PDB file of C-alpha atoms in Angstrom:
ATOM      1  CA  MET A   1       0.015   0.049   0.122  1.00  0.00           C
ATOM      2  CA  ILE A   2       1.082   3.493  -0.899  1.00  0.00           C
ATOM      3  CA  GLU A   3       0.323   4.673   2.740  1.00  0.00           C
ATOM      4  CA  SER A   4       3.105   2.555   4.061  1.00  0.00           C
ATOM      5  CA  TRP A   5       6.014   4.427   2.572  1.00  0.00           C
ATOM      6  CA  ILE A   6       4.706   8.049   2.581  1.00  0.00           C
ATOM      7  CA  PRO A   7       4.670  10.329   5.585  1.00  0.00           C
ATOM      8  CA  ALA A   8       1.413  10.644   7.556  1.00  0.00           C
ATOM      9  CA  THR A   9       1.269  14.391   6.821  1.00  0.00           C
ATOM     10  CA  LEU A  10       0.741  13.750   2.982  1.00  0.00           C
ATOM     11  CA  SER A  11      -2.014  12.359   1.086  1.00  0.00           C
ATOM     12  CA  PRO A  12      -1.349   9.788  -1.584  1.00  0.00           C
ATOM     13  CA  ALA A  13      -2.413  12.277  -4.268  1.00  0.00           C
ATOM     14  CA  ILE A  14       0.141  14.864  -3.156  1.00  0.00           C
ATOM     15  CA  ALA A  15       2.807  12.168  -2.874  1.00  0.00           C
ATOM     16  CA  GLY A  16       2.063  11.068  -6.365  1.00  0.00           C
ATOM     17  CA  GLY A  17       2.123  14.623  -7.644  1.00  0.00           C
ATOM     18  CA  LEU A  18       5.656  15.236  -6.059  1.00  0.00           C
ATOM     19  CA  ILE A  19       6.865  12.015  -7.559  1.00  0.00           C
ATOM     20  CA  LEU A  20       5.728  13.346 -11.028  1.00  0.00           C
ATOM     21  CA  ALA A  21       7.259  16.609 -10.249  1.00  0.00           C
ATOM     22  CA  ALA A  22      10.586  14.934  -9.443  1.00  0.00           C
ATOM     23  CA  ALA A  23      10.665  13.448 -12.842  1.00  0.00           C
ATOM     24  CA  LEU A  24       9.543  16.521 -14.697  1.00  0.00           C
ATOM     25  CA  THR A  25      11.939  18.976 -12.959  1.00  0.00           C
ATOM     26  CA  SER A  26      14.892  16.454 -13.508  1.00  0.00           C
ATOM     27  CA  MET A  27      13.992  16.371 -17.266  1.00  0.00           C
ATOM     28  CA  ILE A  28      14.040  20.214 -17.190  1.00  0.00           C
ATOM     29  CA  THR A  29      17.451  20.550 -15.520  1.00  0.00           C
ATOM     30  CA  ALA A  30      19.008  17.898 -17.796  1.00  0.00           C
ATOM     31  CA  ALA A  31      17.472  19.489 -21.032  1.00  0.00           C
ATOM     32  CA  LEU A  32      18.023  23.341 -20.167  1.00  0.00           C
ATOM     33  CA  GLY A  33      21.014  22.988 -17.723  1.00  0.00           C
ATOM     34  CA  ALA A  34      19.316  24.525 -14.614  1.00  0.00           C
ATOM     35  CA  GLY A  35      16.112  25.445 -13.201  1.00  0.00           C
ATOM     36  CA  GLY A  36      14.245  22.262 -12.104  1.00  0.00           C
ATOM     37  CA  GLY A  37      15.459  22.346  -8.662  1.00  0.00           C
ATOM     38  CA  VAL A  38      13.917  25.897  -8.013  1.00  0.00           C
ATOM     39  CA  VAL A  39      10.638  24.610  -9.426  1.00  0.00           C
ATOM     40  CA  LEU A  40      10.770  21.460  -7.135  1.00  0.00           C
ATOM     41  CA  LEU A  41      11.583  23.592  -4.120  1.00  0.00           C
ATOM     42  CA  ALA A  42       8.630  25.825  -4.742  1.00  0.00           C
ATOM     43  CA  LEU A  43       6.364  22.842  -4.963  1.00  0.00           C
ATOM     44  CA  LEU A  44       7.756  21.231  -1.884  1.00  0.00           C
ATOM     45  CA  ALA A  45       7.241  24.549  -0.089  1.00  0.00           C
ATOM     46  CA  LEU A  46       3.594  24.346  -0.939  1.00  0.00           C
ATOM     47  CA  THR A  47       3.019  20.747   0.236  1.00  0.00           C
ATOM     48  CA  LEU A  48       5.578  19.841   2.936  1.00  0.00           C
ATOM     49  CA  PRO A  49       5.771  20.837   6.612  1.00  0.00           C
ATOM     50  CA  ALA A  50       8.413  23.787   7.091  1.00  0.00           C
ATOM     51  CA  GLY A  51      11.103  21.629   8.824  1.00  0.00           C
ATOM     52  CA  ALA A  52      10.957  18.944   5.960  1.00  0.00           C
ATOM     53  CA  ILE A  53      11.201  21.289   2.908  1.00  0.00           C
ATOM     54  CA  ILE A  54      15.144  21.852   2.760  1.00  0.00           C
ATOM     55  CA  PRO A  55      16.292  18.403   3.900  1.00  0.00           C
ATOM     56  CA  VAL A  56      13.877  16.444   1.621  1.00  0.00           C
ATOM     57  CA  HIS A  57      14.649  18.751  -1.319  1.00  0.00           C
ATOM     58  CA  GLY A  58      18.468  18.328  -0.671  1.00  0.00           C
ATOM     59  CA  VAL A  59      18.459  14.689  -0.613  1.00  0.00           C
ATOM     60  CA  VAL A  60      16.121  14.165  -3.774  1.00  0.00           C
ATOM     61  CA  GLN A  61      18.436  16.689  -5.454  1.00  0.00           C
ATOM     62  CA  LEU A  62      21.341  14.678  -4.424  1.00  0.00           C
ATOM     63  CA  GLY A  63      20.097  11.523  -5.982  1.00  0.00           C
ATOM     64  CA  SER A  64      18.963  13.280  -9.170  1.00  0.00           C
ATOM     65  CA  ASN A  65      22.226  15.256  -9.740  1.00  0.00           C
ATOM     66  CA  ALA A  66      24.336  12.078  -9.001  1.00  0.00           C
ATOM     67  CA  GLY A  67      22.254  10.259 -11.595  1.00  0.00           C
ATOM     68  CA  ARG A  68      22.929  12.933 -14.090  1.00  0.00           C
ATOM     69  CA  ALA A  69      26.609  12.972 -13.320  1.00  0.00           C
ATOM     70  CA  LEU A  70      27.011   9.283 -13.666  1.00  0.00           C
ATOM     71  CA  MET A  71      25.084   9.258 -16.922  1.00  0.00           C
ATOM     72  CA  MET A  72      27.449  12.192 -18.297  1.00  0.00           C
ATOM     73  CA  TRP A  73      30.672  11.386 -16.350  1.00  0.00           C
ATOM     74  CA  ARG A  74      32.826  11.488 -19.504  1.00  0.00           C
ATOM     75  CA  HIS A  75      31.804  15.200 -19.942  1.00  0.00           C
ATOM     76  CA  ILE A  76      32.693  16.529 -16.400  1.00  0.00           C
ATOM     77  CA  ASP A  77      35.385  19.025 -16.075  1.00  0.00           C
ATOM     78  CA  LEU A  78      37.411  17.618 -13.134  1.00  0.00           C
ATOM     79  CA  ARG A  79      39.435  20.828 -12.787  1.00  0.00           C
ATOM     80  CA  THR A  80      36.343  22.970 -11.913  1.00  0.00           C
ATOM     81  CA  ILE A  81      35.082  20.180  -9.452  1.00  0.00           C
ATOM     82  CA  ALA A  82      38.581  20.055  -7.741  1.00  0.00           C
ATOM     83  CA  ALA A  83      38.146  23.893  -7.123  1.00  0.00           C
ATOM     84  CA  PHE A  84      34.447  23.576  -6.119  1.00  0.00           C
ATOM     85  CA  ALA A  85      34.706  20.762  -3.525  1.00  0.00           C
ATOM     86  CA  PRO A  86      36.710  22.503  -0.729  1.00  0.00           C
ATOM     87  CA  GLY A  87      34.232  25.494  -0.933  1.00  0.00           C
ATOM     88  CA  VAL A  88      31.405  23.003  -0.394  1.00  0.00           C
ATOM     89  CA  VAL A  89      32.864  21.685   2.863  1.00  0.00           C
ATOM     90  CA  LEU A  90      33.707  25.255   4.174  1.00  0.00           C
ATOM     91  CA  GLY A  91      30.210  26.578   3.354  1.00  0.00           C
ATOM     92  CA  ALA A  92      28.443  23.691   4.744  1.00  0.00           C
ATOM     93  CA  TRP A  93      30.569  23.992   7.878  1.00  0.00           C
ATOM     94  CA  LEU A  94      29.665  27.586   8.368  1.00  0.00           C
ATOM     95  CA  ALA A  95      25.917  27.080   7.751  1.00  0.00           C
ATOM     96  CA  SER A  96      25.757  24.243  10.297  1.00  0.00           C
ATOM     97  CA  ARG A  97      27.180  26.555  12.918  1.00  0.00           C
ATOM     98  CA  LEU A  98      24.134  28.884  12.365  1.00  0.00           C
ATOM     99  CA  LEU A  99      21.265  26.334  11.311  1.00  0.00           C
ATOM    100  CA  VAL A 100      18.202  27.165  13.449  1.00  0.00           C
ATOM    101  CA  GLY A 101      14.521  26.290  13.094  1.00  0.00           C
ATOM    102  CA  LEU A 102      12.484  28.982  11.308  1.00  0.00           C
ATOM    103  CA  PRO A 103       8.731  29.372  11.063  1.00  0.00           C
ATOM    104  CA  LEU A 104       6.941  28.430   7.794  1.00  0.00           C
ATOM    105  CA  ALA A 105       6.122  32.067   6.757  1.00  0.00           C
ATOM    106  CA  THR A 106       9.723  33.234   7.086  1.00  0.00           C
ATOM    107  CA  ILE A 107      10.814  30.104   4.909  1.00  0.00           C
ATOM    108  CA  GLN A 108       8.261  30.848   2.393  1.00  0.00           C
ATOM    109  CA  ILE A 109       9.147  34.617   2.054  1.00  0.00           C
ATOM    110  CA  ALA A 110      12.849  33.716   1.638  1.00  0.00           C
ATOM    111  CA  ILE A 111      12.155  31.054  -0.950  1.00  0.00           C
ATOM    112  CA  ALA A 112       9.916  33.468  -2.762  1.00  0.00           C
ATOM    113  CA  GLY A 113      12.408  36.302  -2.684  1.00  0.00           C
ATOM    114  CA  PHE A 114      15.306  34.030  -3.813  1.00  0.00           C
ATOM    115  CA  ILE A 115      13.404  32.690  -6.761  1.00  0.00           C
ATOM    116  CA  LEU A 116      12.301  36.320  -7.854  1.00  0.00           C
ATOM    117  CA  LEU A 117      16.164  37.345  -7.546  1.00  0.00           C
ATOM    118  CA  LEU A 118      17.245  34.456  -9.700  1.00  0.00           C
ATOM    119  CA  VAL A 119      14.572  35.108 -12.380  1.00  0.00           C
ATOM    120  CA  TRP A 120      14.659  38.923 -12.670  1.00  0.00           C
ATOM    121  CA  GLY A 121      17.777  40.025 -10.754  1.00  0.00           C
ATOM    122  CA  PRO A 122      20.787  41.262 -12.644  1.00  0.00           C
ATOM    123  CA  PRO A 123      23.112  38.764 -14.341  1.00  0.00           C
ATOM    124  CA  VAL A 124      26.350  37.353 -12.781  1.00  0.00           C
ATOM    125  CA  PRO A 125      29.361  39.788 -13.669  1.00  0.00           C
ATOM    126  CA  ARG A 126      31.137  38.412 -16.798  1.00  0.00           C
ATOM    127  CA  ARG A 127      34.616  38.006 -14.953  1.00  0.00           C
ATOM    128  CA  ALA A 128      37.109  35.226 -15.705  1.00  0.00           C
ATOM    129  CA  LEU A 129      36.459  32.807 -12.950  1.00  0.00           C
ATOM    130  CA  GLY A 130      39.458  30.591 -12.240  1.00  0.00           C
ATOM    131  CA  ALA A 131      40.043  28.134  -9.227  1.00  0.00           C
ATOM    132  CA  THR A 132      39.799  31.021  -6.639  1.00  0.00           C
ATOM    133  CA  GLY A 133      36.454  32.421  -8.037  1.00  0.00           C
ATOM    134  CA  THR A 134      35.095  28.797  -8.131  1.00  0.00           C
ATOM    135  CA  PHE A 135      36.018  28.215  -4.584  1.00  0.00           C
ATOM    136  CA  LEU A 136      34.469  31.597  -3.450  1.00  0.00           C
ATOM    137  CA  ALA A 137      31.240  30.857  -5.275  1.00  0.00           C
ATOM    138  CA  SER A 138      31.149  27.368  -4.026  1.00  0.00           C
ATOM    139  CA  THR A 139      31.514  28.706  -0.326  1.00  0.00           C
ATOM    140  CA  ALA A 140      28.843  31.191  -0.757  1.00  0.00           C
ATOM    141  CA  THR A 141      26.306  28.999  -2.527  1.00  0.00           C
ATOM    142  CA  SER A 142      26.811  25.986  -0.235  1.00  0.00           C
ATOM    143  CA  PHE A 143      26.251  28.255   2.871  1.00  0.00           C
ATOM    144  CA  LEU A 144      22.941  29.648   1.253  1.00  0.00           C
ATOM    145  CA  SER A 145      21.806  26.168   0.226  1.00  0.00           C
ATOM    146  CA  LEU A 146      21.314  25.045   3.717  1.00  0.00           C
ATOM    147  CA  PHE A 147      18.856  27.808   4.273  1.00  0.00           C
ATOM    148  CA  VAL A 148      17.051  28.541   0.993  1.00  0.00           C
ATOM    149  CA  GLY A 149      17.668  25.215  -0.692  1.00  0.00           C
ATOM    150  CA  ALA A 150      17.899  25.899  -4.564  1.00  0.00           C
ATOM    151  CA  THR A 151      20.955  27.713  -5.240  1.00  0.00           C
ATOM    152  CA  GLY A 152      21.529  25.656  -8.480  1.00  0.00           C
ATOM    153  CA  PRO A 153      20.898  28.466 -10.991  1.00  0.00           C
ATOM    154  CA  LEU A 154      23.619  30.516  -9.101  1.00  0.00           C
ATOM    155  CA  VAL A 155      26.100  27.710  -9.475  1.00  0.00           C
ATOM    156  CA  ALA A 156      25.022  27.097 -13.145  1.00  0.00           C
ATOM    157  CA  ALA A 157      25.728  30.724 -13.905  1.00  0.00           C
ATOM    158  CA  PHE A 158      29.278  30.416 -12.999  1.00  0.00           C
ATOM    159  CA  ILE A 159      29.714  26.923 -14.632  1.00  0.00           C
ATOM    160  CA  LYS A 160      28.050  28.134 -17.881  1.00  0.00           C
ATOM    161  CA  GLN A 161      30.601  31.196 -18.083  1.00  0.00           C
ATOM    162  CA  GLN A 162      33.545  28.652 -17.913  1.00  0.00           C
ATOM    163  CA  GLN A 163      31.972  26.094 -20.317  1.00  0.00           C
ATOM    164  CA  ALA A 164      29.942  28.549 -22.560  1.00  0.00           C
ATOM    165  CA  SER A 165      30.714  26.807 -25.827  1.00  0.00           C
ATOM    166  CA  HIS A 166      30.334  23.148 -24.442  1.00  0.00           C
ATOM    167  CA  ARG A 167      26.644  22.347 -23.562  1.00  0.00           C
ATOM    168  CA  LEU A 168      27.188  18.843 -22.415  1.00  0.00           C
ATOM    169  CA  THR A 169      30.332  19.719 -20.275  1.00  0.00           C
ATOM    170  CA  THR A 170      28.258  22.471 -18.684  1.00  0.00           C
ATOM    171  CA  VAL A 171      25.378  20.194 -17.728  1.00  0.00           C
ATOM    172  CA  ALA A 172      27.511  17.350 -16.704  1.00  0.00           C
ATOM    173  CA  THR A 173      29.838  19.574 -14.518  1.00  0.00           C
ATOM    174  CA  PHE A 174      26.901  21.321 -13.075  1.00  0.00           C
ATOM    175  CA  ALA A 175      25.422  17.966 -12.074  1.00  0.00           C
ATOM    176  CA  ALA A 176      28.697  16.956 -10.447  1.00  0.00           C
ATOM    177  CA  ALA A 177      28.979  20.278  -8.554  1.00  0.00           C
ATOM    178  CA  MET A 178      25.389  20.043  -7.119  1.00  0.00           C
ATOM    179  CA  THR A 179      25.958  16.428  -6.061  1.00  0.00           C
ATOM    180  CA  LEU A 180      28.850  17.787  -3.853  1.00  0.00           C
ATOM    181  CA  GLN A 181      26.727  20.725  -2.649  1.00  0.00           C
ATOM    182  CA  HIS A 182      23.624  18.674  -1.631  1.00  0.00           C
ATOM    183  CA  ALA A 183      25.595  15.858   0.020  1.00  0.00           C
ATOM    184  CA  PRO A 184      26.347  17.641   3.393  1.00  0.00           C
ATOM    185  CA  LYS A 185      22.514  18.347   3.754  1.00  0.00           C
ATOM    186  CA  ALA A 186      21.844  14.788   4.811  1.00  0.00           C
ATOM    187  CA  VAL A 187      24.641  14.888   7.448  1.00  0.00           C
ATOM    188  CA  VAL A 188      23.748  18.482   8.734  1.00  0.00           C
ATOM    189  CA  PHE A 189      20.083  17.979   9.087  1.00  0.00           C
ATOM    190  CA  GLY A 190      20.573  14.353  10.351  1.00  0.00           C
ATOM    191  CA  PHE A 191      22.630  15.748  13.222  1.00  0.00           C
ATOM    192  CA  ALA A 192      19.983  18.532  13.686  1.00  0.00           C
ATOM    193  CA  GLY A 193      17.402  15.945  14.389  1.00  0.00           C
ATOM    194  CA  PHE A 194      15.521  15.786  11.249  1.00  0.00           C
ATOM    195  CA  ALA A 195      13.831  12.287  10.976  1.00  0.00           C
ATOM    196  CA  PHE A 196      14.846  10.967   7.555  1.00  0.00           C
ATOM    197  CA  ARG A 197      13.428   7.653   8.292  1.00  0.00           C
ATOM    198  CA  ASP A 198       9.769   9.038   8.050  1.00  0.00           C
ATOM    199  CA  TRP A 199      10.507  10.348   4.500  1.00  0.00           C
ATOM    200  CA  ILE A 200      12.969   7.738   3.035  1.00  0.00           C
ATOM    201  CA  GLY A 201      10.265   5.992   1.123  1.00  0.00           C
ATOM    202  CA  LEU A 202       8.994   9.033  -0.614  1.00  0.00           C
ATOM    203  CA  ILE A 203      12.576  10.318  -1.207  1.00  0.00           C
ATOM    204  CA  GLY A 204      13.636   6.992  -2.860  1.00  0.00           C
ATOM    205  CA  VAL A 205      10.778   6.839  -5.202  1.00  0.00           C
ATOM    206  CA  MET A 206      11.331  10.532  -6.079  1.00  0.00           C
ATOM    207  CA  ILE A 207      14.922   9.809  -6.881  1.00  0.00           C
ATOM    208  CA  ILE A 208      14.005   6.957  -9.115  1.00  0.00           C
ATOM    209  CA  ALA A 209      11.541   9.198 -10.862  1.00  0.00           C
ATOM    210  CA  GLY A 210      14.200  11.794 -11.178  1.00  0.00           C
ATOM    211  CA  ALA A 211      16.539   9.376 -12.867  1.00  0.00           C
ATOM    212  CA  ILE A 212      13.950   8.549 -15.484  1.00  0.00           C
ATOM    213  CA  GLY A 213      13.467  12.303 -16.062  1.00  0.00           C
ATOM    214  CA  THR A 214      17.056  12.865 -16.365  1.00  0.00           C
ATOM    215  CA  TRP A 215      17.358  10.177 -18.993  1.00  0.00           C
ATOM    216  CA  VAL A 216      14.715  11.699 -21.101  1.00  0.00           C
ATOM    217  CA  GLY A 217      16.162  15.280 -20.628  1.00  0.00           C
ATOM    218  CA  ILE A 218      19.695  14.172 -21.747  1.00  0.00           C
ATOM    219  CA  HIS A 219      18.113  12.833 -24.924  1.00  0.00           C
ATOM    220  CA  LEU A 220      16.413  16.306 -25.423  1.00  0.00           C
ATOM    221  CA  LEU A 221      19.495  18.263 -24.651  1.00  0.00           C
ATOM    222  CA  ARG A 222      21.106  18.427 -28.179  1.00  0.00           C
ATOM    223  CA  ARG A 223      17.887  19.194 -30.115  1.00  0.00           C
ATOM    224  CA  PHE A 224      15.507  20.805 -27.677  1.00  0.00           C
ATOM    225  CA  SER A 225      14.849  24.537 -28.428  1.00  0.00           C
ATOM    226  CA  ASP A 226      14.520  26.536 -25.113  1.00  0.00           C
ATOM    227  CA  GLN A 227      13.831  30.071 -26.351  1.00  0.00           C
ATOM    228  CA  ARG A 228      10.081  30.021 -25.967  1.00  0.00           C
ATOM    229  CA  PHE A 229      10.151  27.733 -23.044  1.00  0.00           C
ATOM    230  CA  HIS A 230      12.372  30.194 -21.192  1.00  0.00           C
ATOM    231  CA  ARG A 231       9.841  32.874 -21.211  1.00  0.00           C
ATOM    232  CA  VAL A 232       7.154  30.329 -20.057  1.00  0.00           C
ATOM    233  CA  PHE A 233       9.546  29.202 -17.351  1.00  0.00           C
ATOM    234  CA  GLN A 234      10.125  32.623 -16.148  1.00  0.00           C
ATOM    235  CA  VAL A 235       6.354  33.078 -15.698  1.00  0.00           C
ATOM    236  CA  LEU A 236       5.892  29.956 -14.020  1.00  0.00           C
ATOM    237  CA  LEU A 237       8.743  30.667 -11.412  1.00  0.00           C
ATOM    238  CA  THR A 238       7.357  34.175 -10.955  1.00  0.00           C
ATOM    239  CA  LEU A 239       3.736  32.861 -10.181  1.00  0.00           C
ATOM    240  CA  LEU A 240       5.179  30.214  -7.833  1.00  0.00           C
ATOM    241  CA  ALA A 241       7.046  32.790  -5.964  1.00  0.00           C
ATOM    242  CA  LEU A 242       4.087  35.219  -5.657  1.00  0.00           C
ATOM    243  CA  ARG A 243       1.914  32.114  -4.444  1.00  0.00           C
ATOM    244  CA  LEU A 244       4.411  31.515  -1.610  1.00  0.00           C
ATOM    245  CA  ALA A 245       4.664  35.114  -0.685  1.00  0.00           C
ATOM    246  CA  TRP A 246       0.884  35.339  -0.586  1.00  0.00           C
ATOM    247  CA  GLN A 247       0.546  32.155   1.603  1.00  0.00           C
ATOM    248  CA  ALA A 248       3.270  33.475   3.850  1.00  0.00           C
ATOM    249  CA  LEU A 249       1.607  37.012   4.324  1.00  0.00           C
ATOM    250  CA  TRP A 250      -2.094  36.170   4.220  1.00  0.00           C
ATOM    251  CA  GLY A 251      -2.373  32.397   4.394  1.00  0.00           C
TER     252      GLY A 251
END
């Protein structure tokens, strides 16, 4: 029975919707290079208890990005990952020193503002990013990731500048970087007392669905035109962010 592996706080219909969302958002990230994690975070924020949003999102995204990295391992830029990894450790350690429980409204407002900033904010300065820049970007986004969840588009912005003419390398390297960035969340939130055992069934099925979505997305990567979709995607993210803000302020 489906009720045996989903948390008591969720209905089977919502759990099924989240599983489908995991597949679709993984397909989006694989096909377009980034963005699916933000959509999934927004959907989780609409359906999950406040304390479960970031840990569940982190572990699901860990599985999704690890699967994408394995499928595309030949295209990973190992020099970028070597510079990125130490910043993940430092950023996660700094965040773990400050990790506190926040009310749902605060989390929703933070996520809504973060999404709007990513969609409509100024572009990342086009500076040459070597090992030092990658390390600093990794530290900052790894720190923020434990509080707002979906820092993937920021990481993608840095990696896309480095791999501008190699789309497969961009997607593969981004997947490897986000695998590293999401990995500490399980440890940090586990030590903070989050009961992963209550969510492990749903998380596992969402990871499997994400792997299927990733496989489809990779096959679309070389021939999928994203110009029109980009505009639709911006509107979708904006509506999700405004919905979260409305729930936080008047829900």
